[in-house]
């Protein structure tokens, strides 16, 4: 079984600054995917970024990037130039390759952005 | 393109009543998931369908919960009888073959059982 841990229940960042959200996971699998999802107050789950475990290069999507450390089983999300619209719950998720696309989620980190 | 469509968006019902949540996955997607989100337990996978067939229902909490997928464009999650502890947001999600395990969520159905 896989577990995903987000050790920061809440984080805050000043608008235009950079913030990093932490995520660790535990698995015996070697091929898998990692995700960050954003959940704003509307409750919609929005995919932010995805990382394939076999890729050494860290994924980047505009202001969002990850630091994937496979040996350490760590997958942090960096948000640069934070905007008020980034305020949301952020969930880290894990999925085993070729095993049905089922996601295991962490407990979430609430990000507050201060103007 | 339309995303995953769920109904109702909000439902308030009395304990003991039957609740049916509905989901229309994205056209062409062959996998469908029902997740439940609560403050206490976070996001939990309830059941997973592939090509309309239930593959993993180990997350279904008890016999009061049942899910069906009669065709590729429709699924239901039924709770009978409902209890206050079933109050949660229920998400349906779908995924196409070859998506790199990416799944796409609906907007959720917010259920309150009083």
mmCIF file of C-alpha atoms in Angstrom:
data_model
loop_
_atom_site.group_PDB
_atom_site.id
_atom_site.type_symbol
_atom_site.label_atom_id
_atom_site.label_comp_id
_atom_site.label_asym_id
_atom_site.label_seq_id
_atom_site.Cartn_x
_atom_site.Cartn_y
_atom_site.Cartn_z
ATOM 1 C CA UNK A 1 0.000 0.000 0.000
ATOM 2 C CA UNK A 2 1.047 3.540 -0.684
ATOM 3 C CA UNK A 3 0.910 6.455 1.718
ATOM 4 C CA UNK A 4 1.240 10.164 1.017
ATOM 5 C CA UNK A 5 2.098 12.646 3.750
ATOM 6 C CA UNK A 6 1.803 16.419 3.688
ATOM 7 C CA UNK A 7 3.350 17.673 6.899
ATOM 8 C CA UNK A 8 2.245 21.297 6.580
ATOM 9 C CA UNK A 9 -1.479 21.704 7.334
ATOM 10 C CA UNK A 10 -1.270 25.415 6.583
ATOM 11 C CA UNK A 11 1.136 27.787 4.867
ATOM 12 C CA UNK A 12 1.033 31.466 4.074
ATOM 13 C CA UNK A 13 2.930 33.560 1.545
ATOM 14 C CA UNK A 14 3.081 37.197 0.622
ATOM 15 C CA UNK A 15 1.754 38.090 -2.799
ATOM 16 C CA UNK A 16 4.528 37.961 -5.435
ATOM 17 C CA UNK A 17 6.759 35.850 -3.180
ATOM 18 C CA UNK A 18 7.707 32.180 -3.549
ATOM 19 C CA UNK A 19 6.404 29.330 -1.431
ATOM 20 C CA UNK A 20 7.220 25.618 -1.291
ATOM 21 C CA UNK A 21 4.750 22.947 -0.209
ATOM 22 C CA UNK A 22 6.135 19.625 0.996
ATOM 23 C CA UNK A 23 5.040 16.089 0.215
ATOM 24 C CA UNK A 24 6.581 12.731 1.033
ATOM 25 C CA UNK A 25 5.353 9.313 0.050
ATOM 26 C CA UNK A 26 6.048 5.707 0.803
ATOM 27 C CA UNK A 27 5.946 2.948 -1.779
ATOM 28 C CA UNK A 28 7.746 -0.186 -2.864
ATOM 29 C CA UNK A 29 6.875 0.481 -6.497
ATOM 30 C CA UNK A 30 9.467 1.752 -8.950
ATOM 31 C CA UNK A 31 7.159 3.074 -11.678
ATOM 32 C CA UNK A 32 4.593 5.626 -10.645
ATOM 33 C CA UNK A 33 3.214 9.113 -11.117
ATOM 34 C CA UNK A 34 2.980 12.008 -8.715
ATOM 35 C CA UNK A 35 0.513 14.881 -8.899
ATOM 36 C CA UNK A 36 -0.375 18.143 -7.265
ATOM 37 C CA UNK A 37 -4.050 19.117 -7.303
ATOM 38 C CA UNK A 38 -5.464 22.481 -6.256
ATOM 39 C CA UNK A 39 -8.843 22.807 -4.566
ATOM 40 C CA UNK A 40 -10.123 26.414 -4.346
ATOM 41 C CA UNK A 41 -13.159 27.334 -2.229
ATOM 42 C CA UNK A 42 -15.407 26.194 -5.090
ATOM 43 C CA UNK A 43 -14.308 22.632 -4.192
ATOM 44 C CA UNK A 44 -13.339 21.802 -7.773
ATOM 45 C CA UNK A 45 -10.221 19.593 -7.953
ATOM 46 C CA UNK A 46 -7.844 21.099 -10.508
ATOM 47 C CA UNK A 47 -4.703 19.375 -11.750
ATOM 48 C CA UNK A 48 -1.686 21.633 -11.244
ATOM 49 C CA UNK A 49 1.237 19.479 -12.287
ATOM 50 C CA UNK A 50 2.247 15.882 -12.941
ATOM 51 C CA UNK A 51 5.579 14.053 -12.663
ATOM 52 C CA UNK A 52 6.537 10.654 -14.038
ATOM 53 C CA UNK A 53 8.871 8.826 -11.663
ATOM 54 C CA UNK A 54 11.097 7.588 -14.479
ATOM 55 C CA UNK A 55 11.885 11.158 -15.542
ATOM 56 C CA UNK A 56 14.772 12.812 -13.738
ATOM 57 C CA UNK A 57 13.820 16.249 -15.010
ATOM 58 C CA UNK A 58 11.501 18.132 -12.708
ATOM 59 C CA UNK A 59 8.126 19.088 -14.185
ATOM 60 C CA UNK A 60 7.283 22.759 -14.682
ATOM 61 C CA UNK A 61 4.020 24.492 -15.541
ATOM 62 C CA UNK A 62 4.377 28.264 -15.757
ATOM 63 C CA UNK A 63 4.778 29.517 -12.156
ATOM 64 C CA UNK A 64 4.521 25.995 -10.715
ATOM 65 C CA UNK A 65 7.450 23.620 -10.506
ATOM 66 C CA UNK A 66 8.322 20.521 -8.529
ATOM 67 C CA UNK A 67 11.411 19.221 -6.793
ATOM 68 C CA UNK A 68 11.239 15.452 -7.221
ATOM 69 C CA UNK A 69 13.739 13.480 -5.141
ATOM 70 C CA UNK A 70 13.042 9.815 -5.900
ATOM 71 C CA UNK A 71 15.556 8.346 -3.478
ATOM 72 C CA UNK A 72 14.207 10.470 -0.662
ATOM 73 C CA UNK A 73 10.596 9.881 -1.804
ATOM 74 C CA UNK A 74 9.970 13.582 -1.732
ATOM 75 C CA UNK A 75 7.854 15.665 -4.111
ATOM 76 C CA UNK A 76 7.581 19.342 -3.229
ATOM 77 C CA UNK A 77 5.679 22.032 -5.118
ATOM 78 C CA UNK A 78 7.150 25.486 -5.622
ATOM 79 C CA UNK A 79 4.860 28.375 -6.505
ATOM 80 C CA UNK A 80 6.687 31.434 -7.790
ATOM 81 C CA UNK A 81 5.295 34.977 -7.943
ATOM 82 C CA UNK A 82 2.331 33.955 -5.779
ATOM 83 C CA UNK A 83 -1.022 35.442 -6.708
ATOM 84 C CA UNK A 84 -4.187 35.905 -4.689
ATOM 85 C CA UNK A 85 -5.854 33.293 -6.885
ATOM 86 C CA UNK A 86 -3.357 30.694 -5.707
ATOM 87 C CA UNK A 87 -5.047 30.600 -2.304
ATOM 88 C CA UNK A 88 -6.494 27.103 -1.993
ATOM 89 C CA UNK A 89 -6.015 23.636 -0.562
ATOM 90 C CA UNK A 90 -3.224 21.767 -2.314
ATOM 91 C CA UNK A 91 -3.185 17.988 -2.422
ATOM 92 C CA UNK A 92 -0.270 15.759 -3.321
ATOM 93 C CA UNK A 93 -1.271 12.450 -4.925
ATOM 94 C CA UNK A 94 0.377 9.195 -5.981
ATOM 95 C CA UNK A 95 -0.564 6.649 -8.613
ATOM 96 C CA UNK A 96 1.103 3.393 -9.565
ATOM 97 C CA UNK A 97 1.977 3.028 -13.236
ATOM 98 C CA UNK A 98 -0.264 0.677 -15.199
ATOM 99 C CA UNK A 99 -2.424 -0.176 -12.189
ATOM 100 C CA UNK A 100 -5.688 1.519 -12.930
ATOM 101 C CA UNK A 101 -5.044 5.242 -12.477
ATOM 102 C CA UNK A 102 -6.237 5.153 -8.857
ATOM 103 C CA UNK A 103 -4.903 8.080 -6.842
ATOM 104 C CA UNK A 104 -3.845 8.064 -3.195
ATOM 105 C CA UNK A 105 -4.024 11.558 -1.720
ATOM 106 C CA UNK A 106 -2.202 13.311 1.079
ATOM 107 C CA UNK A 107 -4.083 15.230 3.722
ATOM 108 C CA UNK A 108 -3.665 18.587 2.033
ATOM 109 C CA UNK A 109 -2.011 21.937 2.753
ATOM 110 C CA UNK A 110 -4.051 25.107 3.000
ATOM 111 C CA UNK A 111 -2.221 27.969 1.300
ATOM 112 C CA UNK A 112 -3.092 31.539 2.205
ATOM 113 C CA UNK A 113 -1.828 34.422 0.099
ATOM 114 C CA UNK A 114 -1.464 37.795 1.805
ATOM 115 C CA UNK A 115 -1.900 40.946 -0.281
ATOM 116 C CA UNK B 1 -15.459 20.068 -24.298
ATOM 117 C CA UNK B 2 -17.669 19.303 -21.329
ATOM 118 C CA UNK B 3 -15.933 18.036 -18.237
ATOM 119 C CA UNK B 4 -17.200 15.456 -15.785
ATOM 120 C CA UNK B 5 -20.768 16.368 -14.909
ATOM 121 C CA UNK B 6 -22.220 15.568 -11.519
ATOM 122 C CA UNK B 7 -25.672 16.048 -10.094
ATOM 123 C CA UNK B 8 -26.996 17.209 -7.771
ATOM 124 C CA UNK B 9 -24.436 19.816 -6.751
ATOM 125 C CA UNK B 10 -25.955 20.121 -3.312
ATOM 126 C CA UNK B 11 -28.380 17.881 -1.472
ATOM 127 C CA UNK B 12 -29.800 18.019 2.009
ATOM 128 C CA UNK B 13 -31.704 14.957 3.098
ATOM 129 C CA UNK B 14 -33.060 13.413 6.260
ATOM 130 C CA UNK B 15 -31.484 10.428 7.916
ATOM 131 C CA UNK B 16 -32.906 7.205 6.562
ATOM 132 C CA UNK B 17 -33.676 8.547 3.117
ATOM 133 C CA UNK B 18 -32.205 7.153 -0.068
ATOM 134 C CA UNK B 19 -29.680 9.357 -1.865
ATOM 135 C CA UNK B 20 -28.624 8.927 -5.485
ATOM 136 C CA UNK B 21 -25.680 10.826 -6.898
ATOM 137 C CA UNK B 22 -25.166 10.902 -10.644
ATOM 138 C CA UNK B 23 -22.153 11.250 -12.882
ATOM 139 C CA UNK B 24 -21.543 11.664 -16.580
ATOM 140 C CA UNK B 25 -17.855 11.078 -17.390
ATOM 141 C CA UNK B 26 -15.988 12.829 -20.151
ATOM 142 C CA UNK B 27 -16.834 11.244 -23.493
ATOM 143 C CA UNK B 28 -14.272 8.651 -24.531
ATOM 144 C CA UNK B 29 -12.900 8.083 -21.043
ATOM 145 C CA UNK B 30 -12.838 4.417 -20.079
ATOM 146 C CA UNK B 31 -12.178 4.693 -16.335
ATOM 147 C CA UNK B 32 -14.478 6.195 -13.723
ATOM 148 C CA UNK B 33 -13.873 6.831 -10.035
ATOM 149 C CA UNK B 34 -15.995 7.834 -7.062
ATOM 150 C CA UNK B 35 -14.149 9.654 -4.267
ATOM 151 C CA UNK B 36 -15.449 10.966 -0.951
ATOM 152 C CA UNK B 37 -13.986 13.964 0.865
ATOM 153 C CA UNK B 38 -14.489 14.632 4.566
ATOM 154 C CA UNK B 39 -12.609 16.722 7.085
ATOM 155 C CA UNK B 40 -11.761 13.690 9.166
ATOM 156 C CA UNK B 41 -10.663 11.259 6.456
ATOM 157 C CA UNK B 42 -9.651 13.496 3.561
ATOM 158 C CA UNK B 43 -10.078 12.162 0.023
ATOM 159 C CA UNK B 44 -10.898 8.467 -0.154
ATOM 160 C CA UNK B 45 -11.424 6.297 -3.214
ATOM 161 C CA UNK B 46 -14.751 4.508 -2.921
ATOM 162 C CA UNK B 47 -14.909 2.555 -6.169
ATOM 163 C CA UNK B 48 -13.244 2.364 -9.548
ATOM 164 C CA UNK B 49 -14.776 1.208 -12.859
ATOM 165 C CA UNK B 50 -12.915 0.282 -16.011
ATOM 166 C CA UNK B 51 -14.921 -0.165 -19.198
ATOM 167 C CA UNK B 52 -18.108 -0.052 -17.085
ATOM 168 C CA UNK B 53 -16.972 -2.946 -14.897
ATOM 169 C CA UNK B 54 -16.296 -2.413 -11.177
ATOM 170 C CA UNK B 55 -12.633 -3.246 -10.622
ATOM 171 C CA UNK B 56 -11.994 -2.168 -7.036
ATOM 172 C CA UNK B 57 -14.770 -1.452 -4.537
ATOM 173 C CA UNK B 58 -12.698 -1.999 -1.419
ATOM 174 C CA UNK B 59 -13.237 1.604 -0.397
ATOM 175 C CA UNK B 60 -17.016 1.358 -0.238
ATOM 176 C CA UNK B 61 -17.669 1.869 3.465
ATOM 177 C CA UNK B 62 -20.529 -0.554 3.970
ATOM 178 C CA UNK B 63 -23.491 -2.261 2.363
ATOM 179 C CA UNK B 64 -25.522 0.916 2.480
ATOM 180 C CA UNK B 65 -23.394 2.171 -0.396
ATOM 181 C CA UNK B 66 -23.735 0.860 -3.939
ATOM 182 C CA UNK B 67 -22.480 2.059 -7.303
ATOM 183 C CA UNK B 68 -23.433 1.193 -10.839
ATOM 184 C CA UNK B 69 -22.246 2.033 -14.309
ATOM 185 C CA UNK B 70 -24.846 0.771 -16.754
ATOM 186 C CA UNK B 71 -23.087 2.326 -19.757
ATOM 187 C CA UNK B 72 -20.005 4.306 -20.681
ATOM 188 C CA UNK B 73 -21.697 7.665 -20.159
ATOM 189 C CA UNK B 74 -23.437 7.278 -16.819
ATOM 190 C CA UNK B 75 -22.774 6.166 -13.269
ATOM 191 C CA UNK B 76 -24.651 6.371 -9.988
ATOM 192 C CA UNK B 77 -23.651 6.197 -6.349
ATOM 193 C CA UNK B 78 -26.508 5.291 -4.054
ATOM 194 C CA UNK B 79 -26.713 5.459 -0.281
ATOM 195 C CA UNK B 80 -29.627 3.669 1.337
ATOM 196 C CA UNK B 81 -30.414 4.379 4.115
ATOM 197 C CA UNK B 82 -28.412 7.559 4.574
ATOM 198 C CA UNK B 83 -26.852 8.529 7.920
ATOM 199 C CA UNK B 84 -25.461 11.848 9.210
ATOM 200 C CA UNK B 85 -21.897 10.460 9.013
ATOM 201 C CA UNK B 86 -22.351 10.140 5.238
ATOM 202 C CA UNK B 87 -22.285 13.943 4.976
ATOM 203 C CA UNK B 88 -19.398 14.737 2.646
ATOM 204 C CA UNK B 89 -18.459 15.959 -0.783
ATOM 205 C CA UNK B 90 -18.644 13.135 -3.297
ATOM 206 C CA UNK B 91 -16.485 13.483 -6.392
ATOM 207 C CA UNK B 92 -16.762 11.605 -9.631
ATOM 208 C CA UNK B 93 -13.686 11.521 -11.860
ATOM 209 C CA UNK B 94 -12.827 9.956 -15.179
ATOM 210 C CA UNK B 95 -9.704 9.065 -17.079
ATOM 211 C CA UNK B 96 -8.921 8.088 -20.659
ATOM 212 C CA UNK B 97 -6.698 5.215 -21.673
ATOM 213 C CA UNK B 98 -3.097 6.328 -21.999
ATOM 214 C CA UNK B 99 -3.533 9.463 -19.913
ATOM 215 C CA UNK B 100 -0.439 8.824 -17.833
ATOM 216 C CA UNK B 101 -2.690 8.148 -14.864
ATOM 217 C CA UNK B 102 -4.190 11.642 -14.979
ATOM 218 C CA UNK B 103 -7.798 11.788 -13.822
ATOM 219 C CA UNK B 104 -10.271 14.628 -14.259
ATOM 220 C CA UNK B 105 -12.692 15.534 -11.520
ATOM 221 C CA UNK B 106 -16.243 16.774 -11.572
ATOM 222 C CA UNK B 107 -17.290 19.666 -9.382
ATOM 223 C CA UNK B 108 -18.542 17.352 -6.652
ATOM 224 C CA UNK B 109 -21.873 16.690 -4.967
ATOM 225 C CA UNK B 110 -22.137 18.194 -1.496
ATOM 226 C CA UNK B 111 -24.316 15.924 0.624
ATOM 227 C CA UNK B 112 -25.690 16.852 4.019
ATOM 228 C CA UNK B 113 -27.674 14.266 5.971
ATOM 229 C CA UNK B 114 -29.588 15.703 8.923
#
